[in-house]
């Protein structure tokens, strides 16, 4: 079944088409949710809610947007809304929380090249998950998903300056997290 037929079937409420659509994007979109989810967030819940939004808004899809990018945008928007609604993990615009934790490692003695050579995919994901939610969201949206600061500003309702500041601070926090995760994994 081709993409247009699957979409048409979904719009008609055909369960088989919906299953095909879901299966096609499940893995990639779950990976997106896992990057956005913090320790108190459930990526599968984000994914399920995201797909409900996708199916609910499928009539708005325009072919020129590219279906995977369109789906990803809805999944990210849903993930951000869920993070914001979680009382224990609100989107924090200030950067105070990231400054609370002292890092006892000598981070400057480890070069970025060494970090890149040692880091596994799971260690990178864990370092992202450990970012405070405001940093994690902006980091994911800018670094990994390729959104501009203007787009981030519109999508999560912060200023472009806040987006830029959170990105810069998230990069430092990510590096610190990654060094700690690598040292812990390698017993250093």
mmCIF file of C-alpha atoms in Angstrom:
data_model
loop_
_atom_site.group_PDB
_atom_site.id
_atom_site.type_symbol
_atom_site.label_atom_id
_atom_site.label_comp_id
_atom_site.label_asym_id
_atom_site.label_seq_id
_atom_site.Cartn_x
_atom_site.Cartn_y
_atom_site.Cartn_z
ATOM 1 C CA UNK A 1 0.000 0.000 0.000
ATOM 2 C CA UNK A 2 1.438 3.402 -0.922
ATOM 3 C CA UNK A 3 1.536 6.416 1.377
ATOM 4 C CA UNK A 4 -1.449 8.187 -0.242
ATOM 5 C CA UNK A 5 -3.602 5.083 0.099
ATOM 6 C CA UNK A 6 -2.615 4.643 3.734
ATOM 7 C CA UNK A 7 -3.479 8.286 4.487
ATOM 8 C CA UNK A 8 -6.796 7.986 2.645
ATOM 9 C CA UNK A 9 -7.604 4.848 4.625
ATOM 10 C CA UNK A 10 -6.740 6.592 7.896
ATOM 11 C CA UNK A 11 -8.972 9.514 6.994
ATOM 12 C CA UNK A 12 -11.814 7.044 6.402
ATOM 13 C CA UNK A 13 -11.181 5.431 9.798
ATOM 14 C CA UNK A 14 -9.837 2.188 8.342
ATOM 15 C CA UNK A 15 -8.127 0.310 11.213
ATOM 16 C CA UNK A 16 -5.762 -1.600 8.904
ATOM 17 C CA UNK A 17 -4.520 1.664 7.378
ATOM 18 C CA UNK A 18 -4.069 3.163 10.838
ATOM 19 C CA UNK A 19 -2.054 0.113 11.928
ATOM 20 C CA UNK A 20 0.169 0.367 8.842
ATOM 21 C CA UNK A 21 0.685 4.078 9.433
ATOM 22 C CA UNK A 22 1.468 3.499 13.117
ATOM 23 C CA UNK A 23 3.900 0.653 12.414
ATOM 24 C CA UNK A 24 5.684 2.685 9.752
ATOM 25 C CA UNK A 25 6.548 5.522 12.146
ATOM 26 C CA UNK A 26 6.501 3.775 15.530
ATOM 27 C CA UNK A 27 10.249 3.131 15.887
ATOM 28 C CA UNK A 28 11.464 6.511 14.708
ATOM 29 C CA UNK A 29 8.903 8.431 16.732
ATOM 30 C CA UNK A 30 9.516 6.372 19.875
ATOM 31 C CA UNK A 31 13.201 7.321 19.577
ATOM 32 C CA UNK A 32 12.148 10.979 19.388
ATOM 33 C CA UNK A 33 9.993 10.600 22.512
ATOM 34 C CA UNK A 34 12.809 8.839 24.359
ATOM 35 C CA UNK A 35 15.106 11.792 23.680
ATOM 36 C CA UNK A 36 12.548 14.281 24.999
ATOM 37 C CA UNK A 37 11.438 12.252 28.011
ATOM 38 C CA UNK A 38 12.997 12.895 31.374
ATOM 39 C CA UNK A 39 13.224 10.413 34.210
ATOM 40 C CA UNK A 40 9.642 11.133 35.299
ATOM 41 C CA UNK A 41 8.186 11.026 31.780
ATOM 42 C CA UNK A 42 6.923 7.990 29.906
ATOM 43 C CA UNK A 43 8.050 8.033 26.254
ATOM 44 C CA UNK A 44 5.427 5.465 25.241
ATOM 45 C CA UNK A 45 2.685 7.629 26.708
ATOM 46 C CA UNK A 46 4.077 10.597 24.773
ATOM 47 C CA UNK A 47 4.074 8.478 21.626
ATOM 48 C CA UNK A 48 0.500 7.267 22.078
ATOM 49 C CA UNK A 49 -0.785 10.786 22.724
ATOM 50 C CA UNK A 50 1.265 12.040 19.795
ATOM 51 C CA UNK A 51 -0.251 9.509 17.414
ATOM 52 C CA UNK A 52 -3.727 10.438 18.614
ATOM 53 C CA UNK A 53 -2.909 14.041 17.665
ATOM 54 C CA UNK A 54 -1.508 12.915 14.309
ATOM 55 C CA UNK A 55 -4.648 10.956 13.429
ATOM 56 C CA UNK A 56 -6.898 13.747 14.691
ATOM 57 C CA UNK A 57 -5.092 16.324 12.519
ATOM 58 C CA UNK A 58 -4.240 14.187 9.489
ATOM 59 C CA UNK A 59 -6.604 16.216 7.292
ATOM 60 C CA UNK A 60 -4.267 19.193 7.790
ATOM 61 C CA UNK A 61 -1.311 17.350 6.239
ATOM 62 C CA UNK A 62 0.031 18.853 3.006
ATOM 63 C CA UNK A 63 2.149 16.616 0.768
ATOM 64 C CA UNK A 64 4.849 19.221 0.280
ATOM 65 C CA UNK A 65 5.641 19.113 4.016
ATOM 66 C CA UNK A 66 6.879 15.532 3.924
ATOM 67 C CA UNK A 67 4.858 13.065 5.986
ATOM 68 C CA UNK A 68 7.632 11.931 8.328
ATOM 69 C CA UNK A 69 8.583 15.526 9.213
ATOM 70 C CA UNK A 70 4.916 16.414 9.683
ATOM 71 C CA UNK A 71 4.375 13.419 12.012
ATOM 72 C CA UNK A 72 7.581 14.243 13.906
ATOM 73 C CA UNK A 73 6.421 17.820 14.464
ATOM 74 C CA UNK A 74 3.160 16.583 16.056
ATOM 75 C CA UNK A 75 5.022 14.025 18.183
ATOM 76 C CA UNK A 76 7.458 16.683 19.439
ATOM 77 C CA UNK A 77 4.645 19.138 20.182
ATOM 78 C CA UNK A 78 2.795 16.473 22.147
ATOM 79 C CA UNK A 79 5.939 15.479 24.052
ATOM 80 C CA UNK A 80 6.603 19.098 24.998
ATOM 81 C CA UNK A 81 2.987 19.562 26.156
ATOM 82 C CA UNK A 82 3.198 16.414 28.268
ATOM 83 C CA UNK A 83 6.464 17.532 29.873
ATOM 84 C CA UNK A 84 4.917 20.904 30.649
ATOM 85 C CA UNK A 85 1.824 19.342 32.207
ATOM 86 C CA UNK A 86 3.804 17.038 34.483
ATOM 87 C CA UNK A 87 3.815 18.838 37.847
ATOM 88 C CA UNK A 88 7.097 17.239 38.868
ATOM 89 C CA UNK A 89 8.858 18.173 35.653
ATOM 90 C CA UNK A 90 7.590 21.560 34.456
ATOM 91 C CA UNK A 91 9.312 23.445 31.681
ATOM 92 C CA UNK A 92 11.609 25.749 33.612
ATOM 93 C CA UNK A 93 12.608 28.865 31.740
ATOM 94 C CA UNK A 94 15.175 29.963 34.303
ATOM 95 C CA UNK A 95 18.525 28.252 34.322
ATOM 96 C CA UNK A 96 18.868 28.083 38.097
ATOM 97 C CA UNK A 97 18.349 24.323 38.446
ATOM 98 C CA UNK A 98 21.262 23.406 36.222
ATOM 99 C CA UNK A 99 23.613 25.393 38.413
ATOM 100 C CA UNK A 100 22.647 23.499 41.597
ATOM 101 C CA UNK A 101 24.646 20.340 40.952
ATOM 102 C CA UNK A 102 28.388 20.573 41.480
ATOM 103 C CA UNK A 103 30.522 18.405 39.249
ATOM 104 C CA UNK A 104 33.517 17.014 41.101
ATOM 105 C CA UNK A 105 35.264 15.673 37.995
ATOM 106 C CA UNK A 106 37.973 17.610 36.264
ATOM 107 C CA UNK A 107 35.955 18.095 33.095
ATOM 108 C CA UNK A 108 38.571 20.198 31.405
ATOM 109 C CA UNK A 109 41.131 17.412 31.503
ATOM 110 C CA UNK A 110 39.004 15.356 29.113
ATOM 111 C CA UNK A 111 39.052 16.504 25.501
ATOM 112 C CA UNK A 112 35.896 16.454 23.350
ATOM 113 C CA UNK A 113 37.557 13.971 20.982
ATOM 114 C CA UNK A 114 38.077 11.533 23.862
ATOM 115 C CA UNK A 115 34.467 11.919 24.917
ATOM 116 C CA UNK A 116 33.266 11.286 21.361
ATOM 117 C CA UNK A 117 35.399 8.146 21.061
ATOM 118 C CA UNK A 118 34.224 6.706 24.379
ATOM 119 C CA UNK A 119 30.521 7.570 24.283
ATOM 120 C CA UNK A 120 28.018 4.948 23.246
ATOM 121 C CA UNK A 121 24.550 5.754 21.929
ATOM 122 C CA UNK A 122 22.960 4.731 25.235
ATOM 123 C CA UNK A 123 25.387 6.923 27.199
ATOM 124 C CA UNK A 124 24.561 9.889 24.966
ATOM 125 C CA UNK A 125 20.830 9.271 25.443
ATOM 126 C CA UNK A 126 21.291 9.046 29.213
ATOM 127 C CA UNK A 127 23.262 12.328 29.241
ATOM 128 C CA UNK A 128 20.428 13.995 27.324
ATOM 129 C CA UNK A 129 17.797 12.546 29.674
ATOM 130 C CA UNK A 130 19.647 14.008 32.661
ATOM 131 C CA UNK A 131 19.335 17.568 31.347
ATOM 132 C CA UNK A 132 16.693 19.691 33.072
ATOM 133 C CA UNK A 133 13.560 19.761 30.934
ATOM 134 C CA UNK A 134 14.032 23.292 29.562
ATOM 135 C CA UNK A 135 17.529 22.416 28.356
ATOM 136 C CA UNK A 136 16.573 18.941 27.119
ATOM 137 C CA UNK A 137 13.736 20.289 24.982
ATOM 138 C CA UNK A 138 15.776 23.055 23.360
ATOM 139 C CA UNK A 139 18.812 20.780 22.927
ATOM 140 C CA UNK A 140 16.720 18.132 21.184
ATOM 141 C CA UNK A 141 14.833 20.602 19.025
ATOM 142 C CA UNK A 142 17.905 22.544 17.877
ATOM 143 C CA UNK A 143 20.798 20.070 17.856
ATOM 144 C CA UNK A 144 19.040 16.871 16.891
ATOM 145 C CA UNK A 145 15.797 17.858 15.166
ATOM 146 C CA UNK A 146 17.204 20.919 13.400
ATOM 147 C CA UNK A 147 14.634 23.536 14.393
ATOM 148 C CA UNK A 148 15.635 27.203 14.319
ATOM 149 C CA UNK A 149 15.428 29.353 17.438
ATOM 150 C CA UNK A 150 12.470 31.156 15.846
ATOM 151 C CA UNK A 151 10.628 27.836 15.402
ATOM 152 C CA UNK A 152 11.500 26.706 18.913
ATOM 153 C CA UNK A 153 10.264 30.030 20.243
ATOM 154 C CA UNK A 154 6.921 29.587 18.482
ATOM 155 C CA UNK A 155 6.484 25.917 19.370
ATOM 156 C CA UNK A 156 7.186 26.126 23.099
ATOM 157 C CA UNK A 157 6.290 29.754 23.721
ATOM 158 C CA UNK A 158 9.626 31.154 24.876
ATOM 159 C CA UNK A 159 11.655 34.039 23.482
ATOM 160 C CA UNK A 160 14.363 33.377 20.923
ATOM 161 C CA UNK A 161 16.888 34.733 23.414
ATOM 162 C CA UNK A 162 15.756 32.203 26.009
ATOM 163 C CA UNK A 163 16.035 29.467 23.393
ATOM 164 C CA UNK A 164 19.586 30.545 22.561
ATOM 165 C CA UNK A 165 20.576 30.832 26.234
ATOM 166 C CA UNK A 166 19.073 27.444 27.066
ATOM 167 C CA UNK A 167 20.886 25.899 24.108
ATOM 168 C CA UNK A 168 24.265 27.244 25.172
ATOM 169 C CA UNK A 169 23.773 26.155 28.770
ATOM 170 C CA UNK A 170 22.396 22.790 27.648
ATOM 171 C CA UNK A 171 25.570 22.109 25.667
ATOM 172 C CA UNK A 172 27.706 22.679 28.769
ATOM 173 C CA UNK A 173 25.369 20.599 30.934
ATOM 174 C CA UNK A 174 25.241 17.851 28.285
ATOM 175 C CA UNK A 175 29.045 17.658 28.152
ATOM 176 C CA UNK A 176 29.222 17.507 31.962
ATOM 177 C CA UNK A 177 26.526 14.805 32.056
ATOM 178 C CA UNK A 178 28.232 12.802 29.338
ATOM 179 C CA UNK A 179 31.600 12.876 31.100
ATOM 180 C CA UNK A 180 29.946 11.676 34.325
ATOM 181 C CA UNK A 181 28.034 8.920 32.508
ATOM 182 C CA UNK A 182 31.158 7.727 30.671
ATOM 183 C CA UNK A 183 33.295 7.796 33.821
ATOM 184 C CA UNK A 184 30.646 5.847 35.720
ATOM 185 C CA UNK A 185 30.273 3.274 32.914
ATOM 186 C CA UNK A 186 34.030 2.799 32.589
ATOM 187 C CA UNK A 187 34.695 2.809 36.330
ATOM 188 C CA UNK A 188 36.808 5.965 36.243
#
